[in-house]
Rosetta silent file (secondary structure, phi, psi, omega in degrees, C-alpha in Angstrom):
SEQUENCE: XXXXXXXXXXXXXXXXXXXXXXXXXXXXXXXXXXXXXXXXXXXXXXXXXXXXXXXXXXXXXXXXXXXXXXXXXXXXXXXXXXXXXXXXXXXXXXXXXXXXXXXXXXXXXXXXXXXXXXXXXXXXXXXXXXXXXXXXXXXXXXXXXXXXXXXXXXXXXXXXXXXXXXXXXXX
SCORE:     score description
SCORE:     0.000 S_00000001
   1 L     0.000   88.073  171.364  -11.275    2.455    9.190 S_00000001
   2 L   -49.017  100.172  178.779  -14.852    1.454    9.272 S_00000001
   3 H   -53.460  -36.217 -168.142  -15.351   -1.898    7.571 S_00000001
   4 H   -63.454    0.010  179.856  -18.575   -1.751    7.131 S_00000001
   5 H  -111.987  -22.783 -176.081  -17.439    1.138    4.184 S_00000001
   6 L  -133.040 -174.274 -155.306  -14.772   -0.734    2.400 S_00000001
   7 L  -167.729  140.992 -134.208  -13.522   -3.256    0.612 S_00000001
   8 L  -114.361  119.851  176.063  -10.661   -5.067    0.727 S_00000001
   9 L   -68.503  138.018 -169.542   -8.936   -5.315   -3.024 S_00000001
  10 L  -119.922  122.448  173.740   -7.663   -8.487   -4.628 S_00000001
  11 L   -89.129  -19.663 -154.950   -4.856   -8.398   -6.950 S_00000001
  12 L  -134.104  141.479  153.451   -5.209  -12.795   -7.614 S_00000001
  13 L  -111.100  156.339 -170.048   -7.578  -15.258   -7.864 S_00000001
  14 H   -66.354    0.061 -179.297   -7.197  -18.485   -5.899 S_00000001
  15 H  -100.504    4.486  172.425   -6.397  -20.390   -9.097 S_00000001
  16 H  -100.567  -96.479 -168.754   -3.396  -17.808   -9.760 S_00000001
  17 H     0.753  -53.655 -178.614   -2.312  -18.512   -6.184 S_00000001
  18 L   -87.541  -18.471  170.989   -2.287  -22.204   -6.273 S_00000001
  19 H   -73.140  -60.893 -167.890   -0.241  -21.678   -9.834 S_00000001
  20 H   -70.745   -9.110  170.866    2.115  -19.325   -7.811 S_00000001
  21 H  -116.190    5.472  160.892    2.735  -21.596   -4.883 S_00000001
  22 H   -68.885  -57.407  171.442    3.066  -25.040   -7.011 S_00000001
  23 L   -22.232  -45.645 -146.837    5.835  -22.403   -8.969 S_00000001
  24 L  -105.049   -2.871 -109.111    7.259  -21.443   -5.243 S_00000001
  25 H   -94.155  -29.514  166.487    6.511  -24.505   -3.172 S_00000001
  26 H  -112.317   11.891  150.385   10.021  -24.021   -1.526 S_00000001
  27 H  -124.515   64.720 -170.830   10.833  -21.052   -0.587 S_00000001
  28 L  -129.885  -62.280 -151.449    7.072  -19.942    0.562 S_00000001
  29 H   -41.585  -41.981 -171.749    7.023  -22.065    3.997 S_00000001
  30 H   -66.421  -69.696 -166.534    8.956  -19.496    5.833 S_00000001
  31 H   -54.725  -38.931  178.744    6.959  -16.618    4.242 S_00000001
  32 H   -62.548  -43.316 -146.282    2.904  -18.701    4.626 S_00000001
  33 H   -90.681   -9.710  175.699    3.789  -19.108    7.912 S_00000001
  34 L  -103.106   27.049  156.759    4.703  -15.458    8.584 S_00000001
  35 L    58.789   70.769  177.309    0.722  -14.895    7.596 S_00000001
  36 L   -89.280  141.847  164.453    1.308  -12.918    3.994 S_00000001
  37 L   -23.986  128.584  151.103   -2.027  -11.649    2.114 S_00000001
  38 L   -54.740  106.697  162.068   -4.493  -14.030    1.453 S_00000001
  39 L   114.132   -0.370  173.170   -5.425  -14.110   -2.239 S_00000001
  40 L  -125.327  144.292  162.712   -1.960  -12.842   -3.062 S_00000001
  41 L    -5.597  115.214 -169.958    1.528  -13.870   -4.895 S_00000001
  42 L   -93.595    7.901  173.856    3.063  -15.841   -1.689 S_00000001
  43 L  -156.254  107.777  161.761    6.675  -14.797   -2.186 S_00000001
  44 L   -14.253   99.448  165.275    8.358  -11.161   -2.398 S_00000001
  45 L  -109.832   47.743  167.866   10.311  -11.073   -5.826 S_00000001
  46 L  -113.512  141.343  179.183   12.071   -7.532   -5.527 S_00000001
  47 L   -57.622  146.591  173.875   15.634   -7.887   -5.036 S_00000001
  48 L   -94.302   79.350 -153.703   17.010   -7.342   -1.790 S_00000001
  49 L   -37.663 -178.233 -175.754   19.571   -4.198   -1.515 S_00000001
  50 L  -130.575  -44.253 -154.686   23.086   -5.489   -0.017 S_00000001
  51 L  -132.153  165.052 -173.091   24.040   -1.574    1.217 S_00000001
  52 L   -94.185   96.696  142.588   21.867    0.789    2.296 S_00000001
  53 L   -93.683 -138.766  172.309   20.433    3.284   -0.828 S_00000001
  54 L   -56.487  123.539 -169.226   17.503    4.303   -2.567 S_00000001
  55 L   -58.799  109.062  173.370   14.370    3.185   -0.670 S_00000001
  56 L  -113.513   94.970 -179.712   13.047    0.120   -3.168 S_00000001
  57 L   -51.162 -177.603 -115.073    9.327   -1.498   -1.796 S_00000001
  58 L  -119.999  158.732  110.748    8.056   -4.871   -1.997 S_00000001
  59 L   -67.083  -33.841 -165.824    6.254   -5.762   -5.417 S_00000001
  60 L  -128.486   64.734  174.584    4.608   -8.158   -3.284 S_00000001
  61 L   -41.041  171.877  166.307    3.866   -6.211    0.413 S_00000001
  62 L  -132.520  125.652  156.687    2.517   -8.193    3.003 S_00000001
  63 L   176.428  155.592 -142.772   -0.165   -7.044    5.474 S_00000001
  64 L  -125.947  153.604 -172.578   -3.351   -8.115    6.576 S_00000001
  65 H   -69.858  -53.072  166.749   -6.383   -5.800    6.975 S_00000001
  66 H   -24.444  -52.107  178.638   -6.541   -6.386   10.890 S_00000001
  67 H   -65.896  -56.289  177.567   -2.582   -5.419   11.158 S_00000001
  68 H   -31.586  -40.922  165.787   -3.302   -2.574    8.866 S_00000001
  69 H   -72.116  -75.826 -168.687   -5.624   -1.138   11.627 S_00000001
  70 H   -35.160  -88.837 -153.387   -3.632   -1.825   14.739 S_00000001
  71 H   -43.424  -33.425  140.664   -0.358   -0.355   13.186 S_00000001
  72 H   -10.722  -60.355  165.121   -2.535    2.525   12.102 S_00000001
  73 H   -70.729  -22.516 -165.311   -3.305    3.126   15.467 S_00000001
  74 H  -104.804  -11.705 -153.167   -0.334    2.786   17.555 S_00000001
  75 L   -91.180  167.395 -162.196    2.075    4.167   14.963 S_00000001
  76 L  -154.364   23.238  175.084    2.678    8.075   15.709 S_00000001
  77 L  -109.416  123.543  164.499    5.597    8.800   12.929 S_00000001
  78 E  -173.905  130.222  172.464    3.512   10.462   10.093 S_00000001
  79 E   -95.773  152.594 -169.584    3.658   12.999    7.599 S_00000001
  80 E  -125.796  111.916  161.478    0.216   15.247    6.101 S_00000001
  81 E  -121.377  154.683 -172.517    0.076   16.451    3.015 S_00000001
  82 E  -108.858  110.941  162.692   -2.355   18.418    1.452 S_00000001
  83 E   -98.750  152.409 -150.690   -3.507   18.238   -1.884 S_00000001
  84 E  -150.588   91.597  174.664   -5.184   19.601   -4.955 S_00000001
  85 L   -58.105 -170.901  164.397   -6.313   17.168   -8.076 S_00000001
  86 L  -114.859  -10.995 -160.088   -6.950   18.443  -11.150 S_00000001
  87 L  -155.599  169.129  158.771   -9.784   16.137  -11.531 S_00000001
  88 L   -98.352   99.216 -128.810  -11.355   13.683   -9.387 S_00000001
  89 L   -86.126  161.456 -169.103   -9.437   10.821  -10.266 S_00000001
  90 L   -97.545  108.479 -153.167  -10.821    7.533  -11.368 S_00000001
  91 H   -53.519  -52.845  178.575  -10.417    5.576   -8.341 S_00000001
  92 H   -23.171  -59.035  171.164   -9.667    2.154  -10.619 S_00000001
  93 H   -70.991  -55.290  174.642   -6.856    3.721  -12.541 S_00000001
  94 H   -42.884  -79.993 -172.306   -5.163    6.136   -9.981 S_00000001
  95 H   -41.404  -45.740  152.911   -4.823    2.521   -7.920 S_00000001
  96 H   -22.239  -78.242 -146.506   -3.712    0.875  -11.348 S_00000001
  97 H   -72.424  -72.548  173.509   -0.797    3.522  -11.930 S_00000001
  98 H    -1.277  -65.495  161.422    0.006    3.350   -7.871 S_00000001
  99 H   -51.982  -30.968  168.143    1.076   -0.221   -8.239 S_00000001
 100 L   -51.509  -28.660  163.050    3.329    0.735  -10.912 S_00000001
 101 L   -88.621    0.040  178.716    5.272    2.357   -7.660 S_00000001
 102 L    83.736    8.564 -176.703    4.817   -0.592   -5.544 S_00000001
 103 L  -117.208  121.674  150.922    2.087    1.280   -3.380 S_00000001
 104 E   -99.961  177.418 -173.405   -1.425   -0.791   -2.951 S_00000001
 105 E  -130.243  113.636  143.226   -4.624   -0.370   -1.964 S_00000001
 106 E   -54.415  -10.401  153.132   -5.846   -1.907    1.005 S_00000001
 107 E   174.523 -175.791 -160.481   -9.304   -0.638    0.980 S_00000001
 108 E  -164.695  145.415 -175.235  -11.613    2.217   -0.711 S_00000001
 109 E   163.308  148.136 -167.379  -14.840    3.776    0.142 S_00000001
 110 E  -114.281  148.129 -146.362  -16.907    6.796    0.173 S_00000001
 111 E  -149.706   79.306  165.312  -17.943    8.310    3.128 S_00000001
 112 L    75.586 -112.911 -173.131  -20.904   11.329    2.596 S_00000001
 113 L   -80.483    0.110 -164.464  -18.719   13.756   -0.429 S_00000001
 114 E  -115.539  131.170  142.904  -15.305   12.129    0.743 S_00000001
 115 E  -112.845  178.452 -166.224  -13.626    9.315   -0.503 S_00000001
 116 E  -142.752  131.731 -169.121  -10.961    7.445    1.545 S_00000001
 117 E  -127.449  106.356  177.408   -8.378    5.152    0.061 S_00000001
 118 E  -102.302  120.502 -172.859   -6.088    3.192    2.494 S_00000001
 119 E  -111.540  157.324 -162.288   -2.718    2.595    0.633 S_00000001
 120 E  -152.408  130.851  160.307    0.240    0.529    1.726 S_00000001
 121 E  -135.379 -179.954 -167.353    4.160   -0.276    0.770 S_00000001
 122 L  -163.722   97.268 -163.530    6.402   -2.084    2.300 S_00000001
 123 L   -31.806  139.881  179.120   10.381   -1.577    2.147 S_00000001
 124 L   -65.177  -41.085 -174.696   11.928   -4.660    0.088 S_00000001
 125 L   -64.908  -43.882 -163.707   14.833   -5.030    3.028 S_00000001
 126 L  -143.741   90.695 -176.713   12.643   -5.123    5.902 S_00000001
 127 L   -51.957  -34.414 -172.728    9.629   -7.332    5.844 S_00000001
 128 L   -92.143    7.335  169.642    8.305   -6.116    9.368 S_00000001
 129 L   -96.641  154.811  147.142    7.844   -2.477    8.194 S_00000001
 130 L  -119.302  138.777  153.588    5.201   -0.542    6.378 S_00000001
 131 E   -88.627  118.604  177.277    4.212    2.290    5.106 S_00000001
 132 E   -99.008  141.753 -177.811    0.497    3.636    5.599 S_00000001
 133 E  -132.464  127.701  158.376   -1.644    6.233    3.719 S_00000001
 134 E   -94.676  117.683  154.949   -5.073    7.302    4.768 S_00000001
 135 E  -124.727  131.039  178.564   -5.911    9.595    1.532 S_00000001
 136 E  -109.562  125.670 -176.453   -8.960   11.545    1.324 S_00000001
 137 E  -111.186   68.709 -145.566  -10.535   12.609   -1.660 S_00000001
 138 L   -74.264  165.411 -175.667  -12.953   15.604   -1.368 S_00000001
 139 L   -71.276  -18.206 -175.622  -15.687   16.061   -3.960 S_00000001
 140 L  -119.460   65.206  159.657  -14.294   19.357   -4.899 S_00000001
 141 L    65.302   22.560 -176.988  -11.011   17.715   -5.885 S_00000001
 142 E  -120.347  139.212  178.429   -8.784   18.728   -2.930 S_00000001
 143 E  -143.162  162.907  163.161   -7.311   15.908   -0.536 S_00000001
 144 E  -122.243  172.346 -170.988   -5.054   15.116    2.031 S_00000001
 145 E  -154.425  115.673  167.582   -2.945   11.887    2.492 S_00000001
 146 E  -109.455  130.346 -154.106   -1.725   11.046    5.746 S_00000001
 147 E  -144.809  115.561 -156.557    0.929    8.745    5.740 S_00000001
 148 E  -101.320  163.055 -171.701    2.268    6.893    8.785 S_00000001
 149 E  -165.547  134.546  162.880    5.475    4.293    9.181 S_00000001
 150 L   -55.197  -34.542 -159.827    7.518    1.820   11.195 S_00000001
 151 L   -75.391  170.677 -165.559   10.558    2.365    8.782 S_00000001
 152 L  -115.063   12.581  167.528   12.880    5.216    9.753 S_00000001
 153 L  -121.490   33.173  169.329   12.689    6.451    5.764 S_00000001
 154 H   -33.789  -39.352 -173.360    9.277    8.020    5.762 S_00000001
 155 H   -97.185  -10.269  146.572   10.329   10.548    4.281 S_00000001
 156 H   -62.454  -33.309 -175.344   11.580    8.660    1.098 S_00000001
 157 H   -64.812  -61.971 -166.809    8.431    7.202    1.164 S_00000001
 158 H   -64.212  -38.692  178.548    6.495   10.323    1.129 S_00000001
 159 H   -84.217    8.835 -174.521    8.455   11.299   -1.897 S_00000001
 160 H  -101.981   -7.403 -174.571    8.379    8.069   -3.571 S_00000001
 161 H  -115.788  -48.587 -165.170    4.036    8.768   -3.234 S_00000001
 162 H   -65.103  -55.527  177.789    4.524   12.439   -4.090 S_00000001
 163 L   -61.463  -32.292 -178.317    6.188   11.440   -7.454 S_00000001
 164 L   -70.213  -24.801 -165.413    3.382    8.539   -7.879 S_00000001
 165 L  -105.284   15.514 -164.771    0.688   10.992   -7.577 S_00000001
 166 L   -71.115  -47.648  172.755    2.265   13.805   -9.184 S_00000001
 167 L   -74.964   -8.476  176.516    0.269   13.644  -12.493 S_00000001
 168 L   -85.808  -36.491 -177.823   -3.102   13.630  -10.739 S_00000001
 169 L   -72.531  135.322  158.742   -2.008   16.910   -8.670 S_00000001
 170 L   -59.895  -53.562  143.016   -1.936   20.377   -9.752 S_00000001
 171 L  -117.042    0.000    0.000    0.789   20.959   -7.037 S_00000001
């Protein structure tokens, strides 16, 4: 992931931050200290399953662009899918409706006719997992989205992104 192409998305400003950790001020020490986005909501409010179901993510992932690369690299669990918009989607909104699933976007950039959008979730039960998506966006509306994972429910995952992106896809 070439930095020098992207840009790293901010859901907060630091004066919503400093609202949310006056709000939070005790149960954030544990979480600050385990090095959560910068510039984001400092404490995970999705409930926390008791038994093992339906795969529920983070509202509030954690991961840092640096981790985002390493785990990128070393992780070797990954599913490819291939896709076909109907349109070339308006990066702003497609990422808009994404978050509505709990999947963000850690950076965006175009790269000669392609663009590339690295998206991220993060199971609500297990803080040290992620999910990753490299998605590629060709100019003549066909992509792939490769999408790598610590967690051992990838493939919940993939269909929990297959349903977010469902209305952009022809199939």
């Amino acid at each position: 992931m070439p930095s020098s192409h992207f840009i790293r998305g901010a859901s907060f400003s630091e004066s919503d931050e400093d609202e949310e950790e006056e709000s939070e001020e005790d149960e954030e020490s544990d979480e600050e200290e385990a090095g959560l986005l910068q510039g984001a909501a400092s404490t995970p409010t999705s409930a926390k399953p008791t038994s093992a179901g339906p795969l529920k993510l983070h509202d509030d992932p954690n991961i840092e662009p640096p981790e985002f690369q390493k785990k990128w690299g070393q992780l070797t669990t990954s599913e490819t899918l291939q896709l076909r918009f109907k349109s070339i989607p308006s990066l702003e909104k497609f990422e808009e409706h994404l978050e509505e699933f709990n999947i963000f976007t850690m950076a965006e950039g175009k790269q000669g006719g392609t663009t590339k959008v690295y998206l991220y979730g993060q199971p609500a039960e297990n803080e040290n997992a992620h999910f990753l998506i490299e998605l590629l966006i060709q100019a003549t509306a066909t992509g792939q989205a490769t999408i790598r994972s610590d967690d051992k429910r990838l493939k919940e995952f993939v269909a929990v992104f297959k349903k977010a992106i469902s209305g952009y896809c022809t199939s």
